[in-house]
Amino acid sequence: MHGRTLTMMDALFPRVTLVRDILLVVSFGIVTALSAQAAFYIGLVPISGQTFAVLLAGVLLGSKRGALSQLTYLSAGALGAPVFAGWHGGVAHLMGPTGGYLLGFVAAAFVVGFLAERGWDRRFWTTALAMVIGSTVIYAFGLAWLSHFVPSGSALSVGLYPFIPGDLAKIALATALLPSGWALLNRFRT
């Protein structure tokens, strides 16, 4: 599919209104905040459910709303709301070791949403690839920033390798849920 297609939220809530879009954006910002609390630290970077929420925001909302949901999340955190892992908030978190990952959420949600708008969330392999691409975007931002906080050459061992098993599980879950969700939705729509 080359042109834009509906996202799952567009299909579930077909009446296009500004209120609908604001509610979706804010809701997924809240989902990201809540998923951040399912976290434990193994060093400077926590393992959390956040990245799963970020990728779902993109794939379910599309590029613009997905990115806006993450900007909403980051803005709330920057203003001091305790939305980051461990119920933390404030600009200092955006400037700390995990700041690059947090900023990468916006880009990842946009990229995954862009792919979903082209139907990548409807088939097993393209869903998996979209999730891998989204995760790669988060890591590109995160590792580049983290490298300023850790000894030279250790960013991958601190900020990537420990997270691969969890990310593979999140990708597998998304890959199982999204195409199945579309199949179920299409069954009820026809």
Tab-separated table of C-alpha atoms in Angstrom:
chain	number	residue	atom	x	y	z
A	1	MET	CA	0.000	0.000	0.000
A	2	HIS	CA	1.539	3.278	-1.059
A	3	GLY	CA	-1.071	5.873	-0.073
A	4	ARG	CA	-2.367	6.701	3.359
A	5	THR	CA	-4.757	4.213	4.923
A	6	LEU	CA	-6.812	4.436	8.082
A	7	THR	CA	-5.159	3.773	11.392
A	8	MET	CA	-6.894	1.419	13.789
A	9	MET	CA	-8.201	4.334	15.887
A	10	ASP	CA	-9.572	5.982	12.730
A	11	ALA	CA	-11.394	2.752	11.938
A	12	LEU	CA	-12.710	2.385	15.502
A	13	PHE	CA	-13.713	6.047	15.820
A	14	PRO	CA	-14.534	7.119	12.258
A	15	ARG	CA	-16.160	10.447	13.085
A	16	VAL	CA	-13.346	12.955	12.593
A	17	THR	CA	-13.468	15.770	15.142
A	18	LEU	CA	-10.904	17.887	16.910
A	19	VAL	CA	-12.238	16.636	20.248
A	20	ARG	CA	-11.673	13.004	19.174
A	21	ASP	CA	-8.119	13.762	18.127
A	22	ILE	CA	-7.329	15.663	21.341
A	23	LEU	CA	-8.765	12.849	23.463
A	24	LEU	CA	-6.718	10.249	21.578
A	25	VAL	CA	-3.508	12.262	21.853
A	26	VAL	CA	-3.953	12.966	25.568
A	27	SER	CA	-5.041	9.377	26.261
A	28	PHE	CA	-1.934	7.911	24.675
A	29	GLY	CA	0.230	10.431	26.529
A	30	ILE	CA	-1.348	9.106	29.731
A	31	VAL	CA	-0.844	5.483	28.615
A	32	THR	CA	2.845	6.255	28.089
A	33	ALA	CA	3.067	7.859	31.538
A	34	LEU	CA	1.436	4.859	33.200
A	35	SER	CA	3.576	2.380	31.292
A	36	ALA	CA	6.674	4.266	32.451
A	37	GLN	CA	5.809	3.275	36.008
A	38	ALA	CA	6.111	-0.425	35.189
A	39	ALA	CA	9.866	-0.017	35.450
A	40	PHE	CA	12.952	-1.215	37.214
A	41	TYR	CA	16.464	0.119	36.966
A	42	ILE	CA	19.397	-2.008	35.891
A	43	GLY	CA	21.733	0.950	35.704
A	44	LEU	CA	21.233	4.425	34.273
A	45	VAL	CA	18.374	3.372	31.991
A	46	PRO	CA	15.241	1.646	33.315
A	47	ILE	CA	13.500	-1.298	31.720
A	48	SER	CA	9.876	-0.233	31.354
A	49	GLY	CA	6.720	-0.651	29.332
A	50	GLN	CA	7.209	2.803	27.870
A	51	THR	CA	8.597	1.815	24.502
A	52	PHE	CA	5.660	-0.529	23.924
A	53	ALA	CA	3.257	2.345	24.621
A	54	VAL	CA	5.214	4.659	22.321
A	55	LEU	CA	5.147	2.215	19.422
A	56	LEU	CA	1.455	1.484	19.968
A	57	ALA	CA	0.710	5.209	20.040
A	58	GLY	CA	2.313	5.577	16.634
A	59	VAL	CA	0.745	2.540	15.061
A	60	LEU	CA	-2.743	3.143	16.470
A	61	LEU	CA	-2.888	6.927	16.053
A	62	GLY	CA	-0.760	7.504	12.969
A	63	SER	CA	2.266	9.698	12.493
A	64	LYS	CA	1.064	13.135	13.563
A	65	ARG	CA	-1.186	12.176	16.464
A	66	GLY	CA	1.292	9.528	17.643
A	67	ALA	CA	4.102	12.093	17.737
A	68	LEU	CA	1.804	14.642	19.401
A	69	SER	CA	0.888	12.117	22.101
A	70	GLN	CA	4.569	11.758	22.936
A	71	LEU	CA	5.138	15.510	22.830
A	72	THR	CA	2.220	15.804	25.265
A	73	TYR	CA	3.844	13.219	27.521
A	74	LEU	CA	7.250	14.950	27.392
A	75	SER	CA	5.718	18.384	27.932
A	76	ALA	CA	3.865	17.202	31.027
A	77	GLY	CA	7.092	15.700	32.347
A	78	ALA	CA	9.134	18.792	31.539
A	79	LEU	CA	6.612	20.906	33.430
A	80	GLY	CA	7.178	18.738	36.491
A	81	ALA	CA	4.335	16.227	36.313
A	82	PRO	CA	5.597	12.900	37.724
A	83	VAL	CA	5.166	10.968	34.469
A	84	PHE	CA	8.678	9.632	33.883
A	85	ALA	CA	9.849	6.282	35.255
A	86	GLY	CA	9.748	6.128	39.038
A	87	TRP	CA	7.146	8.905	39.197
A	88	HIS	CA	9.758	11.543	38.327
A	89	GLY	CA	9.254	14.756	36.417
A	90	GLY	CA	11.095	17.903	35.474
A	91	VAL	CA	13.401	19.177	32.774
A	92	ALA	CA	16.381	17.572	34.512
A	93	HIS	CA	15.129	14.157	33.395
A	94	LEU	CA	15.112	15.284	29.794
A	95	MET	CA	18.683	16.471	30.224
A	96	GLY	CA	19.839	13.325	32.069
A	97	PRO	CA	21.079	9.962	30.757
A	98	THR	CA	17.639	8.865	29.520
A	99	GLY	CA	16.824	12.152	27.776
A	100	GLY	CA	17.745	10.874	24.331
A	101	TYR	CA	15.416	7.903	24.648
A	102	LEU	CA	12.610	10.200	25.754
A	103	LEU	CA	13.129	12.533	22.796
A	104	GLY	CA	13.374	9.522	20.517
A	105	PHE	CA	9.818	8.602	21.508
A	106	VAL	CA	8.465	11.455	19.395
A	107	ALA	CA	10.400	10.417	16.296
A	108	ALA	CA	9.637	6.714	16.801
A	109	ALA	CA	5.894	7.306	17.179
A	110	PHE	CA	5.975	9.425	14.015
A	111	VAL	CA	7.895	6.818	11.984
A	112	VAL	CA	5.813	3.852	13.141
A	113	GLY	CA	2.647	5.877	12.581
A	114	PHE	CA	3.793	6.765	9.078
A	115	LEU	CA	4.284	3.071	8.339
A	116	ALA	CA	0.900	2.186	9.845
A	117	GLU	CA	-0.720	4.787	7.614
A	118	ARG	CA	0.640	2.738	4.732
A	119	GLY	CA	-0.818	-0.523	6.031
A	120	TRP	CA	2.282	-1.953	7.704
A	121	ASP	CA	0.283	-2.844	10.826
A	122	ARG	CA	-2.011	-5.240	8.984
A	123	ARG	CA	0.378	-8.108	8.238
A	124	PHE	CA	2.652	-10.090	10.520
A	125	TRP	CA	6.025	-9.383	8.905
A	126	THR	CA	5.465	-5.728	8.134
A	127	THR	CA	4.170	-5.129	11.675
A	128	ALA	CA	7.296	-6.766	13.092
A	129	LEU	CA	9.508	-4.696	10.792
A	130	ALA	CA	7.693	-1.455	11.713
A	131	MET	CA	8.235	-2.219	15.413
A	132	VAL	CA	11.921	-2.979	14.838
A	133	ILE	CA	12.328	0.278	12.922
A	134	GLY	CA	10.563	2.213	15.696
A	135	SER	CA	12.757	0.607	18.357
A	136	THR	CA	15.841	1.416	16.289
A	137	VAL	CA	14.813	5.070	16.158
A	138	ILE	CA	14.460	5.176	19.951
A	139	TYR	CA	17.868	3.554	20.385
A	140	ALA	CA	19.524	5.888	17.872
A	141	PHE	CA	18.414	8.918	19.899
A	142	GLY	CA	18.957	7.239	23.253
A	143	LEU	CA	22.420	5.832	22.655
A	144	ALA	CA	23.704	9.024	21.052
A	145	TRP	CA	22.685	10.990	24.160
A	146	LEU	CA	23.647	8.294	26.677
A	147	SER	CA	27.181	8.199	25.271
A	148	HIS	CA	27.760	11.587	26.943
A	149	PHE	CA	27.083	10.046	30.371
A	150	VAL	CA	28.970	6.741	30.261
A	151	PRO	CA	32.605	5.793	29.660
A	152	SER	CA	33.664	5.715	26.026
A	153	GLY	CA	32.585	2.554	24.244
A	154	SER	CA	30.138	1.396	26.916
A	155	ALA	CA	26.875	2.896	25.622
A	156	LEU	CA	25.790	-0.351	23.928
A	157	SER	CA	26.432	-2.479	27.016
A	158	VAL	CA	24.603	0.019	29.245
A	159	GLY	CA	21.825	1.237	26.960
A	160	LEU	CA	21.082	-1.477	24.389
A	161	TYR	CA	22.102	-5.065	25.097
A	162	PRO	CA	20.174	-5.487	28.373
A	163	PHE	CA	16.979	-4.312	26.666
A	164	ILE	CA	16.965	-6.563	23.607
A	165	PRO	CA	15.089	-9.519	25.188
A	166	GLY	CA	12.312	-7.257	26.479
A	167	ASP	CA	12.075	-5.418	23.189
A	168	LEU	CA	11.795	-8.678	21.285
A	169	ALA	CA	8.939	-9.701	23.584
A	170	LYS	CA	7.201	-6.329	23.030
A	171	ILE	CA	7.660	-6.641	19.265
A	172	ALA	CA	6.269	-10.191	19.333
A	173	LEU	CA	3.235	-9.028	21.319
A	174	ALA	CA	2.546	-6.131	18.960
A	175	THR	CA	3.060	-8.390	15.968
A	176	ALA	CA	0.504	-10.846	17.352
A	177	LEU	CA	-2.039	-8.213	18.389
A	178	LEU	CA	-2.151	-5.726	15.532
A	179	PRO	CA	-2.867	-7.924	12.495
A	180	SER	CA	-5.305	-9.944	14.626
A	181	GLY	CA	-6.981	-6.724	15.740
A	182	TRP	CA	-7.393	-5.637	12.126
A	183	ALA	CA	-8.839	-9.037	11.173
A	184	LEU	CA	-11.348	-8.803	14.007
A	185	LEU	CA	-12.208	-5.197	13.198
A	186	ASN	CA	-12.710	-6.005	9.513
A	187	ARG	CA	-14.962	-8.928	10.416
A	188	PHE	CA	-17.280	-6.647	12.401
A	189	ARG	CA	-17.192	-3.796	9.869
A	190	THR	CA	-18.395	-5.933	6.969
